[in-house]
Coordinates of C-alpha atoms in Angstrom, one line a residue:
X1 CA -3.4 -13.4 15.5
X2 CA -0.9 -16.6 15.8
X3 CA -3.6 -18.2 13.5
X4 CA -3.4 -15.5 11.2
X5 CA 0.1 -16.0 11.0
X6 CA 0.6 -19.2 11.1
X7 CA -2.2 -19.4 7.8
X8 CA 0.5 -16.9 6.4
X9 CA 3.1 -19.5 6.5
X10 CA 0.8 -22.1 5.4
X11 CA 0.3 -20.4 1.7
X12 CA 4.3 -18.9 1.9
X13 CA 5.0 -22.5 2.0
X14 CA 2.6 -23.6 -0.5
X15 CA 3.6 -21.2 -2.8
X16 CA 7.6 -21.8 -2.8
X17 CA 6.6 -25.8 -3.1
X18 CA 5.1 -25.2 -5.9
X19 CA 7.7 -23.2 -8.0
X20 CA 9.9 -26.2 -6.5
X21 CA 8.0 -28.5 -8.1
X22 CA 7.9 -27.2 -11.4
X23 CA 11.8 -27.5 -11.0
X24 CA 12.1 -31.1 -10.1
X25 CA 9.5 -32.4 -12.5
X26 CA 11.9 -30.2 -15.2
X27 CA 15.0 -32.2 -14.2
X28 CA 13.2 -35.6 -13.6
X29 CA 12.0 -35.1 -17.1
X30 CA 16.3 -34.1 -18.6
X31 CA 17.2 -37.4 -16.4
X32 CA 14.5 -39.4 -16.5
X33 CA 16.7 -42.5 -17.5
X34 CA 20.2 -41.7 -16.0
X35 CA 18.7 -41.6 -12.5
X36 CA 18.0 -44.7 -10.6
X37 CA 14.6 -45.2 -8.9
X38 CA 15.4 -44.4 -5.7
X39 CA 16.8 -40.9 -6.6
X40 CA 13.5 -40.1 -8.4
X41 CA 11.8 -40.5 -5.4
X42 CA 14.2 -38.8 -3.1
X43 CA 14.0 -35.7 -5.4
X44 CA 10.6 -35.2 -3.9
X45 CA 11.8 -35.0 -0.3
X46 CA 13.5 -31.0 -0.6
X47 CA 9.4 -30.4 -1.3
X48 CA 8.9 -32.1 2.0
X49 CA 11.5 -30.5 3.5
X50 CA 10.2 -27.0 2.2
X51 CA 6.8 -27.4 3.6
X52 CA 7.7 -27.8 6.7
X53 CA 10.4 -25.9 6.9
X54 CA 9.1 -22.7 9.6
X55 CA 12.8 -20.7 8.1
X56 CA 15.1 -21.0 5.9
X57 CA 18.9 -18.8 5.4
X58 CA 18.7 -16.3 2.6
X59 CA 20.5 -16.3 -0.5
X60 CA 21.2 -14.6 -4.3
X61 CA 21.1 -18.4 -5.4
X62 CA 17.7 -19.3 -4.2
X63 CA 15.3 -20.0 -7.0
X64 CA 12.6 -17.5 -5.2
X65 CA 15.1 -14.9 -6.0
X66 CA 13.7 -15.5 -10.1
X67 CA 10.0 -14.4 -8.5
X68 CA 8.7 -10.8 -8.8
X69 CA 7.0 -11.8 -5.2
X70 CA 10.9 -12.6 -4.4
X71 CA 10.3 -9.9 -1.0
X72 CA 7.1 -11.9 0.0
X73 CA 8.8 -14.6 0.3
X74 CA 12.1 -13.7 2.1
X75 CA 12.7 -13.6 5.7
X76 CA 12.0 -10.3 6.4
X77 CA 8.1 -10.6 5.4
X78 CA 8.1 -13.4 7.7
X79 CA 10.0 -11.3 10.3
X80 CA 7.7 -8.2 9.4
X81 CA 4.5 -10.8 10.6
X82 CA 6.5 -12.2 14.2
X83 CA 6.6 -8.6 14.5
X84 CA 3.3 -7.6 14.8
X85 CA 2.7 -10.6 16.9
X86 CA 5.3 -9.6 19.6
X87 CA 4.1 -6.0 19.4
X88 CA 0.1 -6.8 20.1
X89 CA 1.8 -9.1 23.3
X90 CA 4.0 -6.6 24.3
X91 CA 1.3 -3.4 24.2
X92 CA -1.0 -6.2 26.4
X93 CA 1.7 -6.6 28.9
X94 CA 2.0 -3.2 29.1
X95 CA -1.3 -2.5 29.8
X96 CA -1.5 -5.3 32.2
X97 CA 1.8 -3.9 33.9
X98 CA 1.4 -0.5 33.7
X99 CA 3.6 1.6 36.5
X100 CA 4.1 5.4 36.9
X101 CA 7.2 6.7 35.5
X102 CA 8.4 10.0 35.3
X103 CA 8.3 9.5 31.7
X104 CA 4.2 8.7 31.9
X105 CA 1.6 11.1 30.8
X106 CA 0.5 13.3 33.7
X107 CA -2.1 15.6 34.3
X108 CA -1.9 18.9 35.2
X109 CA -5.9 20.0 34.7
X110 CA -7.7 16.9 34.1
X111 CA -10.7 19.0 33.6
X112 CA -9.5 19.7 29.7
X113 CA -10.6 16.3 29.3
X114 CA -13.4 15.4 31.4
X115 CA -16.9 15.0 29.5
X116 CA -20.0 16.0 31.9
X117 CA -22.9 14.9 31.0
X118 CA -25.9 13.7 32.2
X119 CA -27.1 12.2 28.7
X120 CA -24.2 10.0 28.4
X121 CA -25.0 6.4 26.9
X122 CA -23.7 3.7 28.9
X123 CA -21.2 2.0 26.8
X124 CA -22.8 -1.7 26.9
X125 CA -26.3 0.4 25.4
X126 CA -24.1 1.3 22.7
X127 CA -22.4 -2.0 21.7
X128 CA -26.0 -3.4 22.0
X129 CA -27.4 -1.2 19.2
X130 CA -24.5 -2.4 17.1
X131 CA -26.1 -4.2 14.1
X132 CA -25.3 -7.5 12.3
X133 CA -24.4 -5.5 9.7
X134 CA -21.9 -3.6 11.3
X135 CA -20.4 -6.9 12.8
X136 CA -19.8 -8.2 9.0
X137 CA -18.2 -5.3 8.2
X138 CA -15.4 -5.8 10.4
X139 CA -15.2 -9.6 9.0
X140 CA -12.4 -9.2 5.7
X141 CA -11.4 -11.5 2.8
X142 CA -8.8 -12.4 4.5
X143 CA -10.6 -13.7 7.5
X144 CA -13.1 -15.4 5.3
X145 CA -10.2 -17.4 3.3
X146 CA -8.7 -18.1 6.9
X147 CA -11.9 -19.8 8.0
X148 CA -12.5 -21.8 4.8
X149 CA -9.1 -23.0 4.9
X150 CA -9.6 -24.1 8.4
X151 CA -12.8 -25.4 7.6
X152 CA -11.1 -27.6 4.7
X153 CA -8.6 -29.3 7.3
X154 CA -10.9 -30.0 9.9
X155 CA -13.3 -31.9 7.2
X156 CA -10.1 -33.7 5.7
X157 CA -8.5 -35.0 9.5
X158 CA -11.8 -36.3 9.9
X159 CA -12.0 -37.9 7.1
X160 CA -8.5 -39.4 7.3
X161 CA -9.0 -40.0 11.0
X162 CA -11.9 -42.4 10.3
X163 CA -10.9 -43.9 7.5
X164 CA -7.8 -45.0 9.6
X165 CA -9.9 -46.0 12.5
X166 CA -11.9 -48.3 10.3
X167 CA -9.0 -49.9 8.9
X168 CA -7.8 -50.3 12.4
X169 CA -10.8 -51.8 13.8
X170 CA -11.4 -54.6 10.9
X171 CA -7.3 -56.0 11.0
X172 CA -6.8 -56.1 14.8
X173 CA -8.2 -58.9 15.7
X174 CA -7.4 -60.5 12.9
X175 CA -5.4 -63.8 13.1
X176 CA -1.3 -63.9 12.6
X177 CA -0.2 -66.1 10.0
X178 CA 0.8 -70.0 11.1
X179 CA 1.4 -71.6 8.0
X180 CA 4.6 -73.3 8.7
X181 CA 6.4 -72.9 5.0
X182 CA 4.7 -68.9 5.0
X183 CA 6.7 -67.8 8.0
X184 CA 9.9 -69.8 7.5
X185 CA 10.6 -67.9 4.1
X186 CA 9.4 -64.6 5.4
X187 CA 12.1 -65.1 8.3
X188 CA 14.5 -66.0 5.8
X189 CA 13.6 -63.0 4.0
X190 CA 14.6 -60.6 7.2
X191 CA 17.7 -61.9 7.9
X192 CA 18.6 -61.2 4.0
X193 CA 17.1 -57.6 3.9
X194 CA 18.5 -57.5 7.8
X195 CA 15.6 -56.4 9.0
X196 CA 15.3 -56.7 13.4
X197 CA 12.6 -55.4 14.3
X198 CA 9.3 -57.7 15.2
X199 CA 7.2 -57.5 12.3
X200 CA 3.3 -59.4 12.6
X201 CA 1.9 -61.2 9.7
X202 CA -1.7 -60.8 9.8
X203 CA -4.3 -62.3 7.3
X204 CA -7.2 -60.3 6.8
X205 CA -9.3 -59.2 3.9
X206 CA -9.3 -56.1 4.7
X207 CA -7.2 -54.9 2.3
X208 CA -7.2 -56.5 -1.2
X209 CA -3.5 -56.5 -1.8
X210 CA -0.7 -57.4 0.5
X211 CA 0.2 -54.1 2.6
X212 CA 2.6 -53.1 5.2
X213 CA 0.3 -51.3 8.2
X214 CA 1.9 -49.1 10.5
X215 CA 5.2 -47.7 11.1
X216 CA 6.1 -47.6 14.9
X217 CA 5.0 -51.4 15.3
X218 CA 4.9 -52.5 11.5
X219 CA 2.3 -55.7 10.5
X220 CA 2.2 -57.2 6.9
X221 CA -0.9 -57.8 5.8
X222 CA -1.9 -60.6 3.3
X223 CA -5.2 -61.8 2.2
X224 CA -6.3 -65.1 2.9
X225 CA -7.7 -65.3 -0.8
X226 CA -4.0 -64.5 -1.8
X227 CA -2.4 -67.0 0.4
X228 CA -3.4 -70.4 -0.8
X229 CA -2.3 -70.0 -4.2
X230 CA 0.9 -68.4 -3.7
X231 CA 4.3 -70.4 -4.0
X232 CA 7.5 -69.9 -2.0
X233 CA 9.0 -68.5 -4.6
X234 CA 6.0 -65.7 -5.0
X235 CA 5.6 -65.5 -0.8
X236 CA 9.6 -64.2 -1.5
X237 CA 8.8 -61.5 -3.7
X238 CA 6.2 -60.0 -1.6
X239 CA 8.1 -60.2 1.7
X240 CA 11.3 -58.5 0.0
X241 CA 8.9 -55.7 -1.0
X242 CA 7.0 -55.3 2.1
X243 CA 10.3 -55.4 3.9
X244 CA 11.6 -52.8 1.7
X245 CA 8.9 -50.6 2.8
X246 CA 9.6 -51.2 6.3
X247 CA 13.4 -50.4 5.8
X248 CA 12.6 -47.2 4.1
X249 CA 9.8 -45.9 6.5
X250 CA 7.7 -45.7 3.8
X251 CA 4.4 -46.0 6.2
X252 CA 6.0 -43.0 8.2
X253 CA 7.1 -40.4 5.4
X254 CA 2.9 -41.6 3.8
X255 CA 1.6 -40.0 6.9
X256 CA 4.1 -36.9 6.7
X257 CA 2.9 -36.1 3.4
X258 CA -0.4 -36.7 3.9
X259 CA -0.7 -34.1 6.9
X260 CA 1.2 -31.6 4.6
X261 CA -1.5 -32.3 1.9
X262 CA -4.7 -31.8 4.3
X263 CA -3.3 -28.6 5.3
X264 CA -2.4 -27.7 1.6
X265 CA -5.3 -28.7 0.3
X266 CA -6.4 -25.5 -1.7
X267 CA -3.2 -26.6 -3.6
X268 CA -3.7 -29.1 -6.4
X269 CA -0.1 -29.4 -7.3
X270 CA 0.3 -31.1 -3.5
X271 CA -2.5 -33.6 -4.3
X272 CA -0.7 -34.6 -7.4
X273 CA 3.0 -34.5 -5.7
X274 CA 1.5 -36.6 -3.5
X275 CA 0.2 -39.0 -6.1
X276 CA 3.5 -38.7 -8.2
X277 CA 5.8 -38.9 -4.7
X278 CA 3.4 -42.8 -3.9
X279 CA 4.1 -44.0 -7.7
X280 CA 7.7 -43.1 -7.4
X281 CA 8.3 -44.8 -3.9
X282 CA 6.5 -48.5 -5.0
X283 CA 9.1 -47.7 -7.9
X284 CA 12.4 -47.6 -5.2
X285 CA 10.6 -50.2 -3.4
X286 CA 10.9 -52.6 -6.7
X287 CA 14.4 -51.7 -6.8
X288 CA 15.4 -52.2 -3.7
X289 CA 13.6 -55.5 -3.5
X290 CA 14.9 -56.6 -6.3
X291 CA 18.5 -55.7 -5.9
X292 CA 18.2 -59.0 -3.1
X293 CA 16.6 -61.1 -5.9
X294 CA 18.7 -62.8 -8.8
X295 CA 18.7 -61.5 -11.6
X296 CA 17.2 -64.6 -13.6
X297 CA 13.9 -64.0 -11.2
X298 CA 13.4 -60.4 -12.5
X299 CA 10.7 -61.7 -15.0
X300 CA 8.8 -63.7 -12.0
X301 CA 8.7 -60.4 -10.0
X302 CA 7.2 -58.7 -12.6
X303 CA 4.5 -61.6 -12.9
X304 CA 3.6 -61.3 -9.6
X305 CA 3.0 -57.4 -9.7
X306 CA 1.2 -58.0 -12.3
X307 CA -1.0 -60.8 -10.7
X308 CA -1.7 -58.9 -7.5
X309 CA -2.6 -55.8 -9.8
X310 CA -5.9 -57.8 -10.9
X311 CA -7.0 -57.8 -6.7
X312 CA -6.0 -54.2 -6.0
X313 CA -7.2 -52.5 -8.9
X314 CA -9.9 -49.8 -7.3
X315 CA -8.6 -50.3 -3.8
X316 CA -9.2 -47.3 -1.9
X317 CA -5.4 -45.8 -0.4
X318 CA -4.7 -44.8 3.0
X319 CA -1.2 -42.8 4.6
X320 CA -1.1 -45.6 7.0
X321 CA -1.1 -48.3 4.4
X322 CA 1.6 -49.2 1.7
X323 CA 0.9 -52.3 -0.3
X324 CA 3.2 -54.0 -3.2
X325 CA 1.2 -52.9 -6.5
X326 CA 0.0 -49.9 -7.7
X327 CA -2.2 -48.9 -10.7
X328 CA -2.5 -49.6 -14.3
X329 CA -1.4 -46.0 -15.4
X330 CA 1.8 -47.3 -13.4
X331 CA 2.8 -50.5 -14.2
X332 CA 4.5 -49.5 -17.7
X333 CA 7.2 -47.7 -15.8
X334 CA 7.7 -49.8 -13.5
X335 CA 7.9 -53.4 -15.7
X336 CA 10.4 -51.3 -17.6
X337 CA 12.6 -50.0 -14.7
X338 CA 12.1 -54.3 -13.4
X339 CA 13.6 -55.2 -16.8
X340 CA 16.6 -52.6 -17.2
X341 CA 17.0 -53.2 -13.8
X342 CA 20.6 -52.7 -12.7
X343 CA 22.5 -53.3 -9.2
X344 CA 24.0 -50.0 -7.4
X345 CA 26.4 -48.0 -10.1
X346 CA 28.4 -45.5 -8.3
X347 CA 28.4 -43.0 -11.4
X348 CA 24.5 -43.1 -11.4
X349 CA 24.9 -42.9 -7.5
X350 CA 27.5 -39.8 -7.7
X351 CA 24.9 -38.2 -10.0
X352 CA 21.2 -38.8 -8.0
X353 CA 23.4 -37.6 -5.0
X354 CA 24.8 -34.4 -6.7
X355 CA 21.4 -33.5 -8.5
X356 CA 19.3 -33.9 -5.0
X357 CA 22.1 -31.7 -3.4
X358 CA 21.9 -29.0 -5.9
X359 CA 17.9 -28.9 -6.0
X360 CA 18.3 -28.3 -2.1
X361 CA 21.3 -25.4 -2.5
X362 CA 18.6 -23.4 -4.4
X363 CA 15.5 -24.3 -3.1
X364 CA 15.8 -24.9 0.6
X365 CA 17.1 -21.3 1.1
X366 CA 14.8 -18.5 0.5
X367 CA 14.8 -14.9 -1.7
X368 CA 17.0 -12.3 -0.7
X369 CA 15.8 -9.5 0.8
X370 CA 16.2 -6.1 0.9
X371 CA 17.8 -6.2 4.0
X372 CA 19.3 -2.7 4.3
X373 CA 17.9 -0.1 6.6
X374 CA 18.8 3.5 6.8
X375 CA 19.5 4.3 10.1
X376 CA 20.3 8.2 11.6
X377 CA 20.8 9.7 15.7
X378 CA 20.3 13.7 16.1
X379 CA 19.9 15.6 18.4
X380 CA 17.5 18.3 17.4
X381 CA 15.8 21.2 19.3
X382 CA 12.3 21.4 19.8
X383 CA 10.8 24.9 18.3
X384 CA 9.5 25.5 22.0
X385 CA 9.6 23.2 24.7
X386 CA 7.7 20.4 25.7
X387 CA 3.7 21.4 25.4
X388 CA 2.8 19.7 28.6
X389 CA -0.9 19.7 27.3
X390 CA -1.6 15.9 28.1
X391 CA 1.1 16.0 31.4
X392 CA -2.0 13.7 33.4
X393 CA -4.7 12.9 30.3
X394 CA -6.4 10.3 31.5
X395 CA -10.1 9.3 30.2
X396 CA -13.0 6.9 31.9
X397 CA -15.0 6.5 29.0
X398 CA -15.2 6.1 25.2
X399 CA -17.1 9.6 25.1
X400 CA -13.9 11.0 26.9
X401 CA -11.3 9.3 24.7
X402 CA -13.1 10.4 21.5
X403 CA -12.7 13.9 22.6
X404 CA -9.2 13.2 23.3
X405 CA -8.5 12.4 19.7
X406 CA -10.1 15.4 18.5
X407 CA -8.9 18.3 20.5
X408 CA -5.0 17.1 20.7
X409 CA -4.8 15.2 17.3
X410 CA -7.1 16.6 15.6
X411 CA -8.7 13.8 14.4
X412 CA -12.1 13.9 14.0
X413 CA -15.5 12.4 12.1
X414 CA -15.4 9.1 14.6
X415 CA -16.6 7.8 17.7
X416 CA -14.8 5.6 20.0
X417 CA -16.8 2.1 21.8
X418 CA -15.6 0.1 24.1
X419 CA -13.6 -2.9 22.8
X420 CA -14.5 -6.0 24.3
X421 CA -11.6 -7.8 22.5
X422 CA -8.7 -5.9 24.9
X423 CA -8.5 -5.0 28.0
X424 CA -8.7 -0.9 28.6
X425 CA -9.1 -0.1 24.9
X426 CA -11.4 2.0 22.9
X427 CA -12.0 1.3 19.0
X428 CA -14.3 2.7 16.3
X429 CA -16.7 0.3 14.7
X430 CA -14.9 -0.4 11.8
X431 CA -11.8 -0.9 13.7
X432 CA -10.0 1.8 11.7
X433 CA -8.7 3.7 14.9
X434 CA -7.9 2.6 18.3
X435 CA -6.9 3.8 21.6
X436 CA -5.1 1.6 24.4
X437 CA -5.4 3.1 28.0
X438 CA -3.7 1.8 30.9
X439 CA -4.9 0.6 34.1
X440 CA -4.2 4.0 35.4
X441 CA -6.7 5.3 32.5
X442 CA -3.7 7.1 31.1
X443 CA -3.6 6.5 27.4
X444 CA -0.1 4.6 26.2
X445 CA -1.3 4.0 22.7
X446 CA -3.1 5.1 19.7
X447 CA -3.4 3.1 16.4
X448 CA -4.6 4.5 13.1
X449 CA -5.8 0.9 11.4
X450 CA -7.5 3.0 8.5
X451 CA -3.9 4.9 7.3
X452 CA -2.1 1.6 8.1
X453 CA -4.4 -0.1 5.6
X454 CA -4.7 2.5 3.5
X455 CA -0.2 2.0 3.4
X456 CA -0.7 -0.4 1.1
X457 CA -1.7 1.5 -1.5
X458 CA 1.3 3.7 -1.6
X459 CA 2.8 1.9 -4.6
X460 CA 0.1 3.7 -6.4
X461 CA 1.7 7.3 -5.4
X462 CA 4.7 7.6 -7.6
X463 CA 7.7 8.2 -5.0
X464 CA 8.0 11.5 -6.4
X465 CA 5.1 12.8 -4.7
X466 CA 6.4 11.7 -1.6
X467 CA 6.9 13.7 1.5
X468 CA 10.4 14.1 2.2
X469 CA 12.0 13.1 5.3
X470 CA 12.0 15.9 6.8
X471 CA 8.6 17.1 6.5
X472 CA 7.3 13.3 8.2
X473 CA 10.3 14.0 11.2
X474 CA 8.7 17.4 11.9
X475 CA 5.0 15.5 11.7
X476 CA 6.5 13.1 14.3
X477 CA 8.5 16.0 16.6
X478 CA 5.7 18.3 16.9
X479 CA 2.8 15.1 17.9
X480 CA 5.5 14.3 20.2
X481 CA 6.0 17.3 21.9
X482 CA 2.5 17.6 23.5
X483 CA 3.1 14.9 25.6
X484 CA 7.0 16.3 26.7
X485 CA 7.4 18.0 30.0
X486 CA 8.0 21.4 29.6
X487 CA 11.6 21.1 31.1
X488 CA 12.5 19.6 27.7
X489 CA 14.8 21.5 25.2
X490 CA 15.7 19.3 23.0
X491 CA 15.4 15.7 21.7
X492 CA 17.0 12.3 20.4
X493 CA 15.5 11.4 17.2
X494 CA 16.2 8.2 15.6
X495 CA 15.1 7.3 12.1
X496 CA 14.6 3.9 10.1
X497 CA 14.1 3.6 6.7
X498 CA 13.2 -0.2 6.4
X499 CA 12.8 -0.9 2.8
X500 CA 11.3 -4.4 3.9
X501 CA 7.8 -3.9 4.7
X502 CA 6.9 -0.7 1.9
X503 CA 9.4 2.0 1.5
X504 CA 7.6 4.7 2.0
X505 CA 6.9 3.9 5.6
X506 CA 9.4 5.7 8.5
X507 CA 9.9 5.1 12.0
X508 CA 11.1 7.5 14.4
X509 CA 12.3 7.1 18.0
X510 CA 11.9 10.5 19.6
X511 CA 13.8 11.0 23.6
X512 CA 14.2 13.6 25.6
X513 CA 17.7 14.5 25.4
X514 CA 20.6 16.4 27.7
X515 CA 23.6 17.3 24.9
X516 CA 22.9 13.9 22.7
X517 CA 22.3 11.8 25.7
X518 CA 18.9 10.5 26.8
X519 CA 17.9 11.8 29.9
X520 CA 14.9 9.0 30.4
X521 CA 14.5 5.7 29.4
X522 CA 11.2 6.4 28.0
X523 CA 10.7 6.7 24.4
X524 CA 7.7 8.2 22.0
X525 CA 7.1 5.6 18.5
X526 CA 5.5 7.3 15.5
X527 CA 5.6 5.6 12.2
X528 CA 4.6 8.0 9.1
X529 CA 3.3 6.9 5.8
X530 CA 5.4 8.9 3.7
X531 CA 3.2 8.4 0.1
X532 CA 0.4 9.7 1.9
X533 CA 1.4 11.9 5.2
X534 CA -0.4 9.5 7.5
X535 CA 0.7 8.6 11.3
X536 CA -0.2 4.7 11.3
X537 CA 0.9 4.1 14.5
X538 CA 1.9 5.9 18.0
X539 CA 3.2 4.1 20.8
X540 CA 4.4 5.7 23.3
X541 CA 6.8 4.3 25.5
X542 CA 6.6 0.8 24.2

């Protein structure tokens, strides 16, 4: 169930990044060249911010709101699936807690109930004769898009997991870097950029390209072919990038978005954000760099990218490695952004900063709902009083709670195993009705899966042909009053409307009541499917 749900939020997410990134790639395309480098990339980070977002304030200005799934995504969907969590926990606790009440169903002739026979098939027989295909029945589409999804991340954290541990295993016991002139301009190049922290030089060949490994205790990398005929001058250039990527926790944020993109991965707009969010940070990281390099030396750090591009072209990329160059289908923008490059303008600054605050006032908020519900208390008298039929029902078997169903509920053209699942509960085969019994074998809770299901086709019943509200509160008063004591006049009926999960579904709250007051503290659930006249769900109690 908590996987269920939390696979639920996966492709809510997924779905809301996506219309999110078709709005920044729109305004990174209007302000393409009034928006400095490091505001490009930071526009990617409300997409970040989205997918891991697990809520999110409603508003009329959210761009979900333009959707005509605007109600799947809003809070109360979400709210609509924590519910049906807490309500499976809460019927379990019930049956595991179970106590007498005088609110309980109580028997007055238990023989109504009681099936004798000798022929009876032991219950274990019967879920033994149960064939494979009856088991795949039970597995949906949904479940089947669960499992390859979950299949998908496993593979890819594997994958990723290994990859990293390779990487791992060939740099550390590599040697540090003791090349007198090497280490005196990378220090020099710390205390400019302020950087604290101990930061490792480490040559290895490893990687092709010199690359900043790890985020929590960061090592530059550099390759030993690279070393020997690098000047000072070049050595600079490198360590003000790779230093830049340490100041920005470049190595971190890689890792975020990777994790994001393995469990996204039926998504191919996340493996190209991801792609487009990696070209766009090397980007920053050449303007950041370069705003502590003079200006005259802009031309000899382009050079240099494009020198180091020769040894990394086809290098393989990993979240916990960021290296200085990128890839040919890159280096246009960025020799063009090196040579227009600019120091800090507080205009451009004023406008990245009030563009990335208005992408987040409409996107990091979700679609409104329909949050009204119509809510009304009566008092209403019952047309006699309370049956007392099932006053101390209580069944031992499946045979027993079948007959249940069809003698006071009329329900009929089933049979009723032993669920394995749950504790004290009784199912059909194809999970389309259940019972939940107590430990005292006194039944708390029926569940009509098939009408529940079948709910969701109600937008095909024009509302028209509806039942009215009435009709679907004397449905829910007359199943309720079979299980009243007969001391009851009259009861408390509360009914919501909530427009939420599908209109056409009501929930009633029937008590026994003394003059508009309830007399017990017990209280008799049925929701009714007005578009189709069907009780999905009676919980007695709960």
């Amino acid at each position: 169930m908590y996987m269920q749900f939390f696979f639920d939020w996966v492709i809510r997410a997924s779905l809301m990044a996506s219309v999110l990134v078709a709005l920044i790639v729109m305004i990174k395309w209007m302000l393409r060249n009034k928006l400095q480098p490091k505001w490009h990339y930071l526009l990617w980070f409300p997409v970040v911010i989205r997918l891991v977002l697990p809520w999110a304030p409603e508003s009329s200005y959210s761009v979900y709101n333009l959707l005509p799934m605007k109600q799947q995504l809003s809070n109360e969907s979400l709210l609509g699936s924590l519910d049906d969590i807490s309500n499976l926990y809460e019927r379990k606790n019930q049956l595991k807690n179970n106590v007498d009440s005088p609110s309980e169903w109580t028997l007055k002739d238990p023989s109504d109930v009681i099936v004798h026979s000798s022929a009876n098939v032991p219950e274990k027989q019967v879920l033994a004769k149960q064939s494979f295909v009856d088991l795949l029945s039970k597995i949906t589409l949904r479940d089947i898009l669960l499992f390859g999804w979950l299949l998908g991340v496993i593979i890819l954290s594997l994958v990723t997991l290994i990859a990293n541990i390779n990487v791992y295993r060939r740099i550390k016991k590599q040697p540090n870097v003791t090349h007198p002139a090497v280490l005196q301009v990378f220090e020099q190049c710390k205390r400019q950029m302020s950087v604290k922290q101990p930061i490792l030089l480490t040559v290895t060949d490893a990687v092709p390209s010199p690359a900043v490994y790890g985020f929590m205790k960061p090592r530059i990398l550099l390759s030993s072919s690279l070393i020997r005929p690098m000047d000072a001058d070049q050595f600079r250039y490198i360590f003000n990038h790779e230093l830049a990527h340490i100041k920005r926790r470049d190595v971190a944020m890689n890792w975020l978005m990777h994790v994001l993109v393995i469990l996204h991965w039926f998504n191919p707009i996340m493996w190209v954000v991801y792609a487009r969010m990696r070209a766009d940070q090397e980007i920053a990281c050449d303007a950041l760099a370069l705003s502590y390099i003079h200006a005259e030396h802009k031309a000899a750090y382009g050079q240099t990218i494009i020198n180091l591009l020769e040894y990394y072209t086809g290098a393989q990329r990993y979240p916990g490695l960021v290296g200085l160059s990128g890839n040919y289908k890159h280096l246009k923008r960025r020799i063009l952004m090196i040579k227009h490059f600019k120091k800090n303008s507080m205009r451009l600054s004023v406008l990245g900063l009030a563009t990335l605050l208005t992408v987040c006032s409409f996107s990091l908020v979700n679609a409104q709902g329909n949050t009204q519900s119509n809510e009304t208390v009566e008092v209403a008298k019952l047309s006699k009083p309370g049956g007392g039929q099932i006053q101390s029902l209580t069944v031992n078997t499946a045979e027993e709670a079948t007959l249940v169903l069809q003698k006071y509920f009329n329900l009929t053209g089933f049979s009723l195993i032993k669920d394995e699942r749950e504790t004290a509960t009784y199912v059909t085969a194809d999970d389309s009705m259940r019972v939940w019994v107590g430990q005292n074998n006194k039944i708390i809770g029926i569940n009509d899966m098939k009408a529940a299901k079948e709910s969701n086709k109600s937008n095909e019943i024009q509302k028209e042909q509806w039942i009215s509200i009435d009709q679907s509160k004397e449905k829910a008063t007359q199943l309720a009053q079979q299980f009243l004591d007969v001391s009851v006049q009259e009861v408390q009926i509360t009914t919501t409307e909530h427009s939420y999960a599908n209109d056409s579904l009501v929930l009633f709250e029937i008590k026994p009541s003394s003059e508009g007051n309830p007399t017990s503290d017990g209280r008799f659930l049925v929701t009714v499917d007005r578009s189709t006249g069907d009780i999905t769900n009676n919980n007695p109690f709960l």
